[in-house]
Amino acid sequence: MNYLILGGNGYLGSRVISKLLCTDDNARIVVTARSMSNLRFAEEERVSYISTLNEEIASSMDENDFDIVLNFSCCYGRDNLLENNICEANIIFPLYVLNLAVEKNIKKFMTIDTALPDRLNMYTFTKTVFREFGKFYCDNHNLDFYNLELQMFYASDEPLDRFIPQAVADMINGKQVLTTVGTQKRDIISVDDVVEGIICVINSGLKGYNSIPIGTSIAPAVSELIDFIREETGNKSEVIKGAVPMREYEPDCIADISAISKLCKWEPVYWKDGIRKMIAEMTERLTGNK
């Protein structure tokens, strides 16, 4: 298959590209990247990079017979980014590509959504808006649109500014950890299982609009997750629950895995087993101790 991947230079996009290269001998991948530095697959002959400029994307669509567009373009709104930056990454840019894909008769489009409530923050709101555009285009054009509702995922090589790896790293190092009271429930899933789910949907042959939760259907409270990490790292850290205020309308998130289970043999790793493995890998990397 021929793939156009938006934001493929990011963490999840890079993981998916690695999997596609391993599982699809005929994969030909074009990746949009904001910066042409640190391109992970620059030496891979089946992967090429283009900028996010509209004219480069349009030209690439003319030159390549893409089977599907995968949208990993994303802005969470961290680092005090303005709302227009979030809108650009989560709506305007992928919408331009979606419209162009319809014009160029590309039949399949996948986007990564969130399982969090629509109006929890600007990030979730913009993801909702783009999802609605996907529905509209399916209703009015011959398009298969896959909206993947991702739960909180984790991996030992994730950036340390994300909640779970940051908590693990701090507790490995015996640092004080400040959290909310942690009553909110989260369906946490390993990134390897997320990638398997993405590949499953790509190969599914589903038609029309499909919104598919990707999770485990098991959701520990954040407080339980933090307690487990502390125990597995040797109870070296002081954890102060309630030091961080809960967001208003903080939700519980538990995936309904019935849709993904119909598409493939869906057996995601149990969260304690996955987190235990993550802690072991991070401990070895951060301390040199096996």
PDB file of N, CA and C in Angstrom, residues 116 152 163 179-187 219-226 244-247 249-254:
ATOM      1  N   LEU A 116     -11.259  11.365  25.555  1.00  0.00           N
ATOM      2  CA  LEU A 116     -11.679  12.349  26.550  1.00  0.00           C
ATOM      3  C   LEU A 116     -12.913  13.118  26.063  1.00  0.00           C
ATOM      4  N   MET A 152      -5.385   6.612  27.151  1.00  0.00           N
ATOM      5  CA  MET A 152      -4.042   6.981  27.599  1.00  0.00           C
ATOM      6  C   MET A 152      -3.077   5.819  27.335  1.00  0.00           C
ATOM      7  N   PHE A 163       2.504  12.013  31.417  1.00  0.00           N
ATOM      8  CA  PHE A 163       2.147  11.704  32.800  1.00  0.00           C
ATOM      9  C   PHE A 163       2.754  10.407  33.326  1.00  0.00           C
ATOM     10  N   THR A 179       0.178  14.700  42.877  1.00  0.00           N
ATOM     11  CA  THR A 179      -0.892  14.267  41.988  1.00  0.00           C
ATOM     12  C   THR A 179      -2.226  14.849  42.445  1.00  0.00           C
ATOM     13  N   THR A 180      -3.243  14.602  41.639  1.00  0.00           N
ATOM     14  CA  THR A 180      -4.610  14.873  42.064  1.00  0.00           C
ATOM     15  C   THR A 180      -5.013  13.802  43.083  1.00  0.00           C
ATOM     16  N   VAL A 181      -6.216  13.870  43.565  1.00  0.00           N
ATOM     17  CA  VAL A 181      -6.675  12.797  44.461  1.00  0.00           C
ATOM     18  C   VAL A 181      -6.770  11.474  43.712  1.00  0.00           C
ATOM     19  N   GLY A 182      -6.872  11.545  42.392  1.00  0.00           N
ATOM     20  CA  GLY A 182      -6.744  10.347  41.570  1.00  0.00           C
ATOM     21  C   GLY A 182      -7.949   9.442  41.520  1.00  0.00           C
ATOM     22  N   THR A 183      -9.127   9.974  41.757  1.00  0.00           N
ATOM     23  CA  THR A 183     -10.315   9.119  41.697  1.00  0.00           C
ATOM     24  C   THR A 183     -10.756   8.841  40.264  1.00  0.00           C
ATOM     25  N   GLN A 184     -10.303   9.654  39.325  1.00  0.00           N
ATOM     26  CA  GLN A 184     -10.689   9.452  37.927  1.00  0.00           C
ATOM     27  C   GLN A 184     -10.096   8.149  37.387  1.00  0.00           C
ATOM     28  N   LYS A 185     -10.888   7.433  36.599  1.00  0.00           N
ATOM     29  CA  LYS A 185     -10.460   6.153  36.041  1.00  0.00           C
ATOM     30  C   LYS A 185      -9.961   6.347  34.611  1.00  0.00           C
ATOM     31  N   ARG A 186      -8.886   5.630  34.294  1.00  0.00           N
ATOM     32  CA  ARG A 186      -8.298   5.721  32.972  1.00  0.00           C
ATOM     33  C   ARG A 186      -8.012   4.320  32.429  1.00  0.00           C
ATOM     34  N   ASP A 187      -8.452   4.100  31.208  1.00  0.00           N
ATOM     35  CA  ASP A 187      -8.145   2.874  30.488  1.00  0.00           C
ATOM     36  C   ASP A 187      -6.767   3.073  29.870  1.00  0.00           C
ATOM     37  N   ALA A 219     -10.112  -0.153  33.516  1.00  0.00           N
ATOM     38  CA  ALA A 219      -9.707   1.217  33.842  1.00  0.00           C
ATOM     39  C   ALA A 219      -9.440   1.373  35.335  1.00  0.00           C
ATOM     40  N   PRO A 220      -8.188   1.300  35.748  1.00  0.00           N
ATOM     41  CA  PRO A 220      -7.873   1.579  37.152  1.00  0.00           C
ATOM     42  C   PRO A 220      -8.008   3.062  37.447  1.00  0.00           C
ATOM     43  N   ALA A 221      -8.276   3.389  38.687  1.00  0.00           N
ATOM     44  CA  ALA A 221      -8.221   4.793  39.096  1.00  0.00           C
ATOM     45  C   ALA A 221      -6.774   5.264  39.020  1.00  0.00           C
ATOM     46  N   VAL A 222      -6.585   6.542  38.726  1.00  0.00           N
ATOM     47  CA  VAL A 222      -5.231   7.096  38.660  1.00  0.00           C
ATOM     48  C   VAL A 222      -4.502   6.887  39.980  1.00  0.00           C
ATOM     49  N   SER A 223      -5.233   6.988  41.093  1.00  0.00           N
ATOM     50  CA  SER A 223      -4.634   6.754  42.401  1.00  0.00           C
ATOM     51  C   SER A 223      -4.087   5.333  42.511  1.00  0.00           C
ATOM     52  N   GLU A 224      -4.826   4.353  41.983  1.00  0.00           N
ATOM     53  CA  GLU A 224      -4.365   2.961  41.998  1.00  0.00           C
ATOM     54  C   GLU A 224      -3.121   2.798  41.130  1.00  0.00           C
ATOM     55  N   LEU A 225      -3.112   3.455  39.982  1.00  0.00           N
ATOM     56  CA  LEU A 225      -1.949   3.408  39.095  1.00  0.00           C
ATOM     57  C   LEU A 225      -0.710   3.976  39.788  1.00  0.00           C
ATOM     58  N   ILE A 226      -0.872   5.119  40.442  1.00  0.00           N
ATOM     59  CA  ILE A 226       0.253   5.747  41.136  1.00  0.00           C
ATOM     60  C   ILE A 226       0.765   4.861  42.266  1.00  0.00           C
ATOM     61  N   VAL A 244      -2.353  18.479  43.457  1.00  0.00           N
ATOM     62  CA  VAL A 244      -2.719  19.036  42.152  1.00  0.00           C
ATOM     63  C   VAL A 244      -4.238  19.042  42.058  1.00  0.00           C
ATOM     64  N   PRO A 245      -4.845  20.170  41.735  1.00  0.00           N
ATOM     65  CA  PRO A 245      -6.313  20.216  41.673  1.00  0.00           C
ATOM     66  C   PRO A 245      -6.863  19.396  40.510  1.00  0.00           C
ATOM     67  N   MET A 246      -7.990  18.786  40.731  1.00  0.00           N
ATOM     68  CA  MET A 246      -8.682  18.063  39.665  1.00  0.00           C
ATOM     69  C   MET A 246      -9.279  19.063  38.685  1.00  0.00           C
ATOM     70  N   ARG A 247      -9.265  18.704  37.402  1.00  0.00           N
ATOM     71  CA  ARG A 247      -9.967  19.522  36.426  1.00  0.00           C
ATOM     72  C   ARG A 247     -11.469  19.414  36.648  1.00  0.00           C
ATOM     73  N   TYR A 249     -15.148  18.654  35.941  1.00  0.00           N
ATOM     74  CA  TYR A 249     -15.790  17.613  35.135  1.00  0.00           C
ATOM     75  C   TYR A 249     -14.780  16.538  34.691  1.00  0.00           C
ATOM     76  N   GLU A 250     -13.820  16.234  35.552  1.00  0.00           N
ATOM     77  CA  GLU A 250     -12.827  15.203  35.235  1.00  0.00           C
ATOM     78  C   GLU A 250     -13.546  13.883  34.973  1.00  0.00           C
ATOM     79  N   PRO A 251     -13.321  13.284  33.806  1.00  0.00           N
ATOM     80  CA  PRO A 251     -14.107  12.103  33.425  1.00  0.00           C
ATOM     81  C   PRO A 251     -13.449  10.788  33.805  1.00  0.00           C
ATOM     82  N   ASP A 252     -14.239   9.735  33.794  1.00  0.00           N
ATOM     83  CA  ASP A 252     -13.728   8.382  33.741  1.00  0.00           C
ATOM     84  C   ASP A 252     -13.709   7.968  32.269  1.00  0.00           C
ATOM     85  N   CYS A 253     -12.679   7.230  31.866  1.00  0.00           N
ATOM     86  CA  CYS A 253     -12.562   6.816  30.471  1.00  0.00           C
ATOM     87  C   CYS A 253     -12.322   5.312  30.403  1.00  0.00           C
ATOM     88  N   ILE A 254     -13.277   4.600  29.849  1.00  0.00           N
ATOM     89  CA  ILE A 254     -13.185   3.148  29.718  1.00  0.00           C
ATOM     90  C   ILE A 254     -13.619   2.788  28.296  1.00  0.00           C
TER      91      ILE A 254
END
